[in-house]
CSV table of C-alpha atoms and ligand atoms in Angstrom, one decimal:
chain,number,residue,atom,x,y,z
A,1,MET,CA,4.3,3.3,-20.4
A,2,ALA,CA,2.6,1.8,-17.3
A,3,THR,CA,-0.4,3.7,-16.2
A,4,ASP,CA,-3.6,2.8,-14.4
A,5,THR,CA,-5.8,5.6,-15.7
A,6,THR,CA,-8.2,3.5,-17.7
A,7,SER,CA,-9.3,2.0,-14.4
A,8,LEU,CA,-9.1,5.4,-12.8
A,9,LYS,CA,-12.0,6.9,-14.7
A,10,LEU,CA,-14.6,7.4,-12.1
A,11,ASN,CA,-17.0,4.6,-12.6
A,12,LYS,CA,-20.7,4.8,-12.9
A,13,GLU,CA,-21.2,3.8,-9.4
A,14,MET,CA,-19.1,6.8,-8.2
A,15,GLN,CA,-20.9,9.4,-10.3
A,16,GLU,CA,-24.1,8.1,-8.8
A,17,ALA,CA,-22.8,7.9,-5.3
A,18,GLU,CA,-25.4,9.4,-3.1
A,19,ASP,CA,-23.6,11.7,-0.7
A,20,PHE,CA,-25.5,10.9,2.5
A,21,LEU,CA,-22.2,11.4,4.3
A,22,PRO,CA,-20.6,14.6,3.2
A,23,ILE,CA,-17.0,14.7,4.6
A,24,LEU,CA,-15.1,18.0,4.7
A,25,GLY,CA,-11.7,16.3,5.2
A,26,THR,CA,-9.6,14.3,7.6
A,27,ASP,CA,-10.0,15.9,11.0
A,28,TYR,CA,-7.2,14.0,12.9
A,29,VAL,CA,-5.4,10.7,13.1
A,30,GLU,CA,-5.0,9.3,16.6
A,31,LEU,CA,-2.3,6.8,17.4
A,32,TYR,CA,-2.2,4.7,20.6
A,33,VAL,CA,1.5,4.6,21.5
A,34,GLY,CA,3.6,3.4,24.4
A,35,ASN,CA,5.2,6.7,25.2
A,36,ALA,CA,3.3,9.7,23.8
A,37,LYS,CA,5.7,12.2,25.2
A,38,GLN,CA,8.6,10.7,23.2
A,39,ALA,CA,6.5,10.1,20.1
A,40,ALA,CA,5.5,13.7,20.1
A,41,HIS,CA,9.1,14.7,20.2
A,42,TYR,CA,9.8,12.5,17.2
A,43,TYR,CA,7.0,14.0,15.2
A,44,GLN,CA,8.1,17.5,16.1
A,45,SER,CA,11.8,17.1,15.6
A,46,ALA,CA,11.9,14.6,12.7
A,47,TRP,CA,8.7,15.6,10.9
A,48,GLY,CA,8.2,19.2,11.7
A,49,PHE,CA,4.7,18.9,13.3
A,50,GLN,CA,3.8,21.9,15.5
A,51,PRO,CA,2.5,21.6,19.1
A,52,VAL,CA,-1.2,22.4,19.3
A,53,ALA,CA,-2.9,20.9,22.4
A,54,TYR,CA,-2.5,18.6,25.4
A,55,SER,CA,-4.6,16.6,27.7
A,56,GLY,CA,-3.5,14.7,30.7
A,57,LEU,CA,-3.1,14.9,34.5
A,58,GLU,CA,-2.9,18.7,34.4
A,59,THR,CA,-6.2,18.9,32.6
A,60,GLY,CA,-8.0,16.5,34.9
A,61,LYS,CA,-7.5,13.4,32.8
A,62,LYS,CA,-6.5,10.6,35.1
A,63,ASP,CA,-6.0,7.6,32.9
A,64,ARG,CA,-4.4,8.8,29.7
A,65,VAL,CA,-2.4,11.6,28.1
A,66,SER,CA,-2.7,13.0,24.6
A,67,TYR,CA,-0.6,15.4,22.5
A,68,VAL,CA,-2.0,17.1,19.5
A,69,LEU,CA,0.4,18.1,16.7
A,70,GLN,CA,-0.4,19.8,13.4
A,71,GLN,CA,1.3,20.6,10.1
A,72,ASP,CA,-0.9,22.6,7.7
A,73,LYS,CA,-4.1,20.4,7.4
A,74,ILE,CA,-2.5,17.2,9.0
A,75,ARG,CA,-3.4,16.7,12.6
A,76,LEU,CA,-2.0,13.9,14.7
A,77,VAL,CA,-3.1,12.9,18.2
A,78,LEU,CA,-0.7,10.7,20.2
A,79,THR,CA,-2.2,8.9,23.2
A,80,SER,CA,-0.6,6.8,26.0
A,81,PRO,CA,-2.1,5.2,29.1
A,82,LEU,CA,-1.2,6.7,32.5
A,83,THR,CA,-2.3,3.7,34.5
A,84,LYS,CA,-2.3,-0.1,34.2
A,85,GLY,CA,-5.1,-1.9,32.5
A,86,GLY,CA,-7.7,-0.3,30.3
A,87,GLU,CA,-8.4,0.0,26.6
A,88,VAL,CA,-5.3,1.8,25.5
A,89,ASN,CA,-2.9,-0.6,27.2
A,90,ARG,CA,-4.8,-3.5,25.8
A,91,HIS,CA,-4.7,-2.0,22.3
A,92,ILE,CA,-0.9,-1.4,22.5
A,93,GLU,CA,-0.2,-4.9,23.8
A,94,GLU,CA,-2.2,-6.3,20.9
A,95,HIS,CA,-1.0,-4.1,18.1
A,96,GLY,CA,2.1,-2.2,19.2
A,97,ASP,CA,1.9,1.5,18.4
A,98,GLY,CA,-0.6,2.1,15.7
A,99,VAL,CA,-3.6,4.1,14.4
A,100,LYS,CA,-6.7,3.8,16.4
A,101,VAL,CA,-8.8,6.6,15.0
A,102,ILE,CA,-9.2,8.0,11.5
A,103,ALA,CA,-11.4,11.0,12.4
A,104,LEU,CA,-13.5,12.6,9.7
A,105,TRP,CA,-14.5,16.3,9.7
A,106,VAL,CA,-18.2,16.6,9.1
A,107,ASP,CA,-20.9,19.2,9.2
A,108,ASP,CA,-23.3,17.1,11.3
A,109,ALA,CA,-21.9,14.3,13.5
A,110,ALA,CA,-25.3,13.1,14.6
A,111,LYS,CA,-26.5,12.7,11.1
A,112,SER,CA,-23.3,11.0,10.0
A,113,TYR,CA,-23.8,8.5,12.8
A,114,LYS,CA,-27.5,7.9,12.0
A,115,GLU,CA,-26.9,7.4,8.3
A,116,THR,CA,-23.9,5.0,8.7
A,117,THR,CA,-25.4,2.9,11.5
A,118,ALA,CA,-28.7,2.7,9.6
A,119,ARG,CA,-26.7,1.2,6.8
A,120,GLY,CA,-25.1,-1.4,9.1
A,121,ALA,CA,-22.1,0.3,10.7
A,122,GLU,CA,-21.3,-0.9,14.2
A,123,SER,CA,-21.5,1.9,16.8
A,124,TYR,CA,-18.3,2.9,18.5
A,125,MET,CA,-19.5,6.1,20.2
A,126,GLU,CA,-23.0,7.6,20.2
A,127,PRO,CA,-23.3,11.3,19.3
A,128,HIS,CA,-22.5,13.5,22.2
A,129,THR,CA,-21.6,17.1,22.7
A,130,LEU,CA,-18.5,18.4,24.5
A,131,LYS,CA,-18.4,22.0,25.8
A,132,ASP,CA,-16.0,24.5,27.2
A,133,GLU,CA,-15.5,28.3,27.1
A,134,HIS,CA,-14.5,28.1,23.4
A,135,GLY,CA,-17.7,26.5,22.2
A,136,GLU,CA,-18.9,23.0,21.5
A,137,ILE,CA,-17.9,20.0,19.5
A,138,VAL,CA,-20.1,17.0,18.6
A,139,LEU,CA,-18.5,13.6,18.3
A,140,SER,CA,-19.8,10.2,17.2
A,141,GLY,CA,-18.1,7.1,15.9
A,142,ILE,CA,-18.3,3.8,14.1
A,143,HIS,CA,-16.0,0.7,13.8
A,144,THR,CA,-14.1,-0.1,10.6
A,145,TYR,CA,-11.5,-2.8,9.8
A,146,GLY,CA,-9.7,-4.5,12.7
A,147,GLU,CA,-9.9,-2.3,15.8
A,148,THR,CA,-9.7,0.9,13.8
A,149,VAL,CA,-12.5,3.4,14.2
A,150,HIS,CA,-13.9,6.4,12.4
A,151,ILE,CA,-14.9,9.3,14.7
A,152,PHE,CA,-17.1,12.0,13.1
A,153,VAL,CA,-16.1,15.4,14.3
A,154,GLU,CA,-18.4,18.4,14.0
A,155,ARG,CA,-16.5,21.5,15.0
A,156,LYS,CA,-18.4,24.4,13.4
A,157,ASN,CA,-19.2,25.9,16.8
A,158,TYR,CA,-15.8,25.5,18.3
A,159,LYS,CA,-12.9,28.0,18.4
A,160,GLY,CA,-10.4,26.4,20.8
A,161,ALA,CA,-7.1,24.7,20.1
A,162,PHE,CA,-8.5,21.2,19.5
A,163,MET,CA,-11.5,20.2,21.6
A,164,PRO,CA,-12.9,20.5,25.1
A,165,GLY,CA,-10.7,18.5,27.6
A,166,PHE,CA,-7.6,19.8,25.9
A,167,ARG,CA,-5.6,22.9,26.7
A,168,LYS,CA,-3.2,24.8,24.4
A,169,TRP,CA,0.2,23.3,24.3
A,170,ASP,CA,2.9,25.8,23.5
A,171,PRO,CA,6.4,24.6,24.4
A,172,GLU,CA,9.5,26.6,23.5
A,173,TYR,CA,10.8,23.8,21.3
A,174,LYS,CA,9.3,24.2,17.9
A,175,PRO,CA,11.4,22.8,15.0
A,176,SER,CA,10.3,24.2,11.6
A,177,GLU,CA,7.8,22.4,9.4
A,178,VAL,CA,9.0,20.4,6.4
A,179,GLY,CA,6.3,21.4,3.9
A,180,LEU,CA,3.7,18.7,4.5
A,181,LYS,CA,0.2,19.9,3.5
A,182,PHE,CA,-2.6,17.3,3.9
A,183,ILE,CA,-3.3,13.6,4.0
A,184,ASP,CA,-3.6,12.4,0.4
A,185,HIS,CA,-4.8,8.9,1.3
A,186,MET,CA,-4.7,6.4,4.1
A,187,VAL,CA,-4.3,2.7,3.4
A,188,GLY,CA,-5.8,-0.2,5.3
A,189,ASN,CA,-4.3,-3.7,5.3
A,190,VAL,CA,-7.0,-6.4,5.8
A,191,GLY,CA,-6.7,-10.2,6.0
A,192,TRP,CA,-7.0,-12.9,3.3
A,193,ASN,CA,-10.1,-12.6,1.2
A,194,GLU,CA,-11.3,-9.5,3.2
A,195,MET,CA,-10.6,-6.7,0.7
A,196,ASN,CA,-14.0,-7.0,-1.0
A,197,LYS,CA,-15.9,-7.1,2.3
A,198,TRP,CA,-14.3,-3.8,3.4
A,199,CYS,CA,-14.7,-2.2,0.1
A,200,GLU,CA,-18.4,-3.1,0.3
A,201,PHE,CA,-18.5,-1.6,3.7
A,202,TYR,CA,-17.1,1.7,2.4
A,203,ALA,CA,-19.5,1.6,-0.5
A,204,LYS,CA,-22.7,0.6,1.4
A,205,VAL,CA,-22.2,2.1,4.8
A,206,MET,CA,-20.3,5.3,3.9
A,207,GLY,CA,-21.4,5.9,0.3
A,208,PHE,CA,-17.9,5.7,-1.1
A,209,ALA,CA,-17.2,4.4,-4.6
A,210,GLN,CA,-14.3,2.4,-6.1
A,211,MET,CA,-11.8,4.5,-7.9
A,212,VAL,CA,-9.3,1.9,-9.1
A,213,SER,CA,-8.4,-1.7,-8.5
A,214,PHE,CA,-5.1,-3.6,-8.7
A,215,ASP,CA,-4.9,-7.4,-8.8
A,216,ASP,CA,-2.0,-9.7,-7.9
A,217,LYS,CA,-0.8,-9.4,-11.5
A,218,ASP,CA,-0.4,-5.6,-11.1
A,219,ILE,CA,1.2,-5.9,-7.7
A,220,SER,CA,3.7,-8.7,-7.6
A,221,THR,CA,7.3,-9.4,-7.9
A,222,GLU,CA,9.1,-12.6,-8.5
A,223,TYR,CA,8.3,-13.5,-4.8
A,224,THR,CA,5.4,-11.7,-3.3
A,225,ALA,CA,2.0,-10.3,-4.1
A,226,LEU,CA,-0.9,-8.3,-2.9
A,227,MET,CA,-4.3,-7.0,-4.1
A,228,SER,CA,-5.7,-3.5,-3.7
A,229,LYS,CA,-8.8,-1.4,-4.3
A,230,VAL,CA,-9.1,2.3,-3.8
A,231,MET,CA,-12.3,3.6,-2.3
A,232,SER,CA,-13.1,7.3,-2.4
A,233,ASN,CA,-15.8,9.5,-0.9
A,234,GLY,CA,-18.1,11.7,-3.1
A,235,ASN,CA,-15.9,14.8,-3.2
A,236,GLY,CA,-12.6,12.8,-3.5
A,237,ARG,CA,-11.1,14.3,-0.4
A,238,ILE,CA,-11.0,11.0,1.4
A,239,LYS,CA,-9.3,8.1,-0.3
A,240,PHE,CA,-8.9,4.7,1.4
A,241,PRO,CA,-7.0,2.0,-0.5
A,242,ILE,CA,-7.6,-1.4,1.0
A,243,ASN,CA,-5.0,-4.1,0.6
A,244,GLU,CA,-5.1,-7.9,1.1
A,245,PRO,CA,-2.3,-10.4,0.8
A,246,ALA,CA,-2.1,-12.6,-2.3
A,247,THR,CA,-0.3,-15.8,-2.8
A,248,GLY,CA,3.3,-15.6,-3.9
A,249,ARG,CA,6.4,-17.8,-3.6
A,250,LYS,CA,7.3,-15.9,-0.4
A,251,LYS,CA,5.4,-14.1,2.3
A,252,SER,CA,3.4,-11.0,1.2
A,253,GLN,CA,4.3,-7.8,3.0
A,254,ILE,CA,0.6,-7.6,3.9
A,255,GLU,CA,0.8,-10.9,5.6
A,256,GLU,CA,3.8,-9.7,7.6
A,257,TYR,CA,1.9,-6.6,8.6
A,258,ILE,CA,-1.2,-8.7,9.7
A,259,GLU,CA,1.1,-11.0,11.8
A,260,PHE,CA,2.8,-8.2,13.6
A,261,TYR,CA,-0.2,-6.0,14.1
A,262,ASN,CA,-2.4,-9.0,15.0
A,263,GLY,CA,-5.0,-8.2,12.5
A,264,ALA,CA,-6.2,-5.5,10.1
A,265,GLY,CA,-5.0,-1.9,10.5
A,266,VAL,CA,-3.6,1.2,8.9
A,267,GLN,CA,-0.6,0.4,6.8
A,268,HIS,CA,0.5,3.8,5.6
A,269,ILE,CA,-0.5,7.5,5.7
A,270,ALA,CA,0.3,9.3,2.5
A,271,VAL,CA,1.1,13.0,3.1
A,272,ALA,CA,1.2,15.5,0.3
A,273,THR,CA,3.8,18.2,-0.3
A,274,ASP,CA,4.2,20.7,-3.1
A,275,ASN,CA,8.0,20.4,-3.1
A,276,ILE,CA,9.0,16.8,-2.5
A,277,ILE,CA,12.7,17.4,-3.1
A,278,GLU,CA,12.8,20.0,-0.3
A,279,THR,CA,10.6,18.0,2.0
A,280,VAL,CA,12.5,14.7,1.6
A,281,LYS,CA,15.8,16.5,2.0
A,282,GLN,CA,14.7,17.9,5.3
A,283,LEU,CA,13.2,14.7,6.5
A,284,LYS,CA,16.4,12.8,5.7
A,285,GLU,CA,18.5,15.4,7.5
A,286,ARG,CA,16.3,15.0,10.6
A,287,GLY,CA,16.7,11.2,10.6
A,288,VAL,CA,13.6,9.9,8.8
A,289,GLU,CA,14.6,6.6,7.0
A,290,PHE,CA,13.3,5.8,3.5
A,291,LEU,CA,13.2,2.7,1.5
A,292,TYR,CA,16.1,2.3,-0.8
A,293,VAL,CA,15.5,2.1,-4.6
A,294,PRO,CA,18.5,0.9,-6.7
A,295,GLU,CA,20.1,3.6,-8.9
A,296,THR,CA,19.3,1.5,-12.0
A,297,TYR,CA,15.7,2.6,-11.5
A,298,TYR,CA,16.7,6.0,-12.9
A,299,ASP,CA,18.4,4.6,-16.0
A,300,THR,CA,15.1,4.0,-17.7
A,301,VAL,CA,12.5,6.0,-15.6
A,302,LEU,CA,12.3,8.9,-18.1
A,303,ASP,CA,11.6,6.5,-21.0
A,304,ARG,CA,8.6,5.4,-19.0
A,305,VAL,CA,7.3,8.7,-17.6
A,306,GLY,CA,8.5,11.2,-20.3
A,307,GLU,CA,9.4,14.8,-19.5
A,308,ILE,CA,9.1,16.1,-16.0
A,309,ASP,CA,9.7,19.6,-14.5
A,310,GLU,CA,12.3,18.5,-12.0
A,311,ASP,CA,16.0,17.6,-12.7
A,312,LEU,CA,16.5,13.9,-12.4
A,313,GLU,CA,19.7,14.3,-10.4
A,314,PRO,CA,18.2,15.4,-7.0
A,315,LEU,CA,15.4,12.9,-7.4
A,316,LYS,CA,17.9,10.1,-7.9
A,317,GLU,CA,20.0,11.4,-5.0
A,318,LEU,CA,17.0,11.3,-2.7
A,319,GLY,CA,15.5,8.1,-4.2
A,320,ILE,CA,12.2,9.7,-5.2
A,321,LEU,CA,10.1,7.6,-7.5
A,322,ILE,CA,8.2,8.9,-10.5
A,323,ASP,CA,5.0,7.7,-12.3
A,324,ARG,CA,2.7,9.1,-14.9
A,325,ASP,CA,-1.0,8.6,-15.9
A,326,ASP,CA,-3.2,10.3,-18.5
A,327,GLU,CA,-3.7,13.4,-16.4
A,328,GLY,CA,-0.1,14.1,-15.3
A,329,TYR,CA,2.6,12.6,-13.2
A,330,LEU,CA,3.4,12.1,-9.5
A,331,LEU,CA,6.5,11.9,-7.3
A,332,GLN,CA,6.5,9.6,-4.3
A,333,LEU,CA,8.7,8.0,-1.7
A,334,PHE,CA,8.1,5.6,1.2
A,335,THR,CA,9.6,5.6,4.7
A,336,LYS,CA,10.7,2.4,6.5
A,337,PRO,CA,8.2,1.5,9.3
A,338,VAL,CA,8.2,4.3,11.8
A,339,LEU,CA,7.5,1.9,14.7
A,340,ASP,CA,9.4,-1.0,16.1
A,341,ARG,CA,7.1,-3.6,14.7
A,342,PRO,CA,7.2,-3.7,10.8
A,343,THR,CA,3.7,-2.2,10.6
A,344,MET,CA,3.0,1.5,9.8
A,345,PHE,CA,4.9,3.7,7.5
A,346,PHE,CA,4.5,7.0,5.7
A,347,GLU,CA,4.4,7.9,2.0
A,348,ILE,CA,5.5,11.4,0.8
A,349,ILE,CA,3.6,12.3,-2.4
A,350,GLN,CA,3.6,15.3,-4.7
A,351,ARG,CA,1.0,15.2,-7.5
A,352,LYS,CA,1.5,17.1,-10.7
A,353,GLY,CA,-1.8,16.3,-12.3
A,354,ALA,CA,-1.8,12.6,-11.8
A,355,ARG,CA,-4.6,11.2,-9.6
A,356,SER,CA,-3.3,7.6,-9.6
A,357,PHE,CA,-1.2,5.8,-7.0
A,358,GLY,CA,2.1,5.0,-8.7
A,359,LYS,CA,1.4,1.7,-10.2
A,360,GLY,CA,4.5,2.0,-12.4
A,361,ASN,CA,6.6,2.0,-9.2
A,362,PHE,CA,5.0,-1.0,-7.5
A,363,LYS,CA,7.6,-3.5,-8.7
A,364,ALA,CA,10.6,-1.4,-7.6
A,365,LEU,CA,8.9,-0.5,-4.4
A,366,PHE,CA,7.9,-4.0,-3.4
A,367,GLU,CA,11.4,-5.3,-4.3
A,368,ALA,CA,12.7,-2.7,-1.9
A,369,ILE,CA,10.2,-3.9,0.8
A,370,GLU,CA,11.3,-7.5,0.2
A,371,ARG,CA,14.9,-6.5,0.9
A,372,GLU,CA,13.8,-5.2,4.3
A,373,GLN,CA,11.7,-8.3,4.9
A,374,GLU,CA,14.7,-10.4,4.1
A,375,MET,CA,16.7,-8.6,6.8
A,376,ARG,CA,13.9,-9.1,9.3
A,377,GLY,CA,13.7,-12.8,8.4
A,378,THR,CA,10.0,-12.4,7.6
A,379,LEU,CA,10.1,-13.0,3.8
B,401,FE2,FE1,0.0,5.0,-1.0
């Protein structure tokens, strides 16, 4: 039975992690995209995100437009440029559509900025307060891998839809949610030999600790390989696995990502559900495409993971993967890239006790990715 729980035991470093940066959760994830209006429609119609707030010409914003969508605790912001030139256009030209901001919900944005920059973080945005009739929000920000940034959001004195500068967005078109609850983890891909550097960044600058580590022996197929370490904050609400490519006979999926994204960036957002069968069924009906796992996976999976609550048949039908560790099991499934470049994708995950990341599925999963790379001519 393949599990990764021995390495999952919170290490000494983590127990001793000084929480100088208490994080309440992920506040929002902002993507810079070529056409936010159409991207918003995709996340509404295919993924069941609900319209929340809008900022653009009608709110006095001259150079960019943003749509805020939400499903339970998951908040997405989709931003496009309205004019030529500028930072958003440059980012899109460089990376294609992708995650610019992983915003973290904190109690004190000024302190979060002070503590992290004092420990070596590069400033992205100095603490400042935004006000409107609904109260005030304090924002600050630091750089992380690639051109990705963390914005600290303090919203305890705010009652509006999202933040000052946005107005409520309430269109008639509101397809139902699909049962997504919160962000379980967000994975960063970094370049060759950069994994340790960024894990050290999260340890030193943000007080995170390493939960688990996988080397190229854990994560390899006949052809390709990668390495990964999972960093977590003190209360475990924020988990950031960091991947780097490893040498294999063919091109690592991480290398493919780095080439198309032109550098380090967010590889996947894992979103949690408490009914993965229902969630995936709905996503498929609405056109979300998932990686294909051969049916032979299900011939032996129960020998590996033991008894589970669900019937195997619907899991097999939907291609949902299963893994177990000492604390329980998990069900997971990965989409194909949701953008034109083979960069970002989503993971749907349902945890039934397990706190690990599906190591037992890595091989089947990476072989599925290789089949896609083969078709793209990038293997
Ligand atoms: Fe994941």
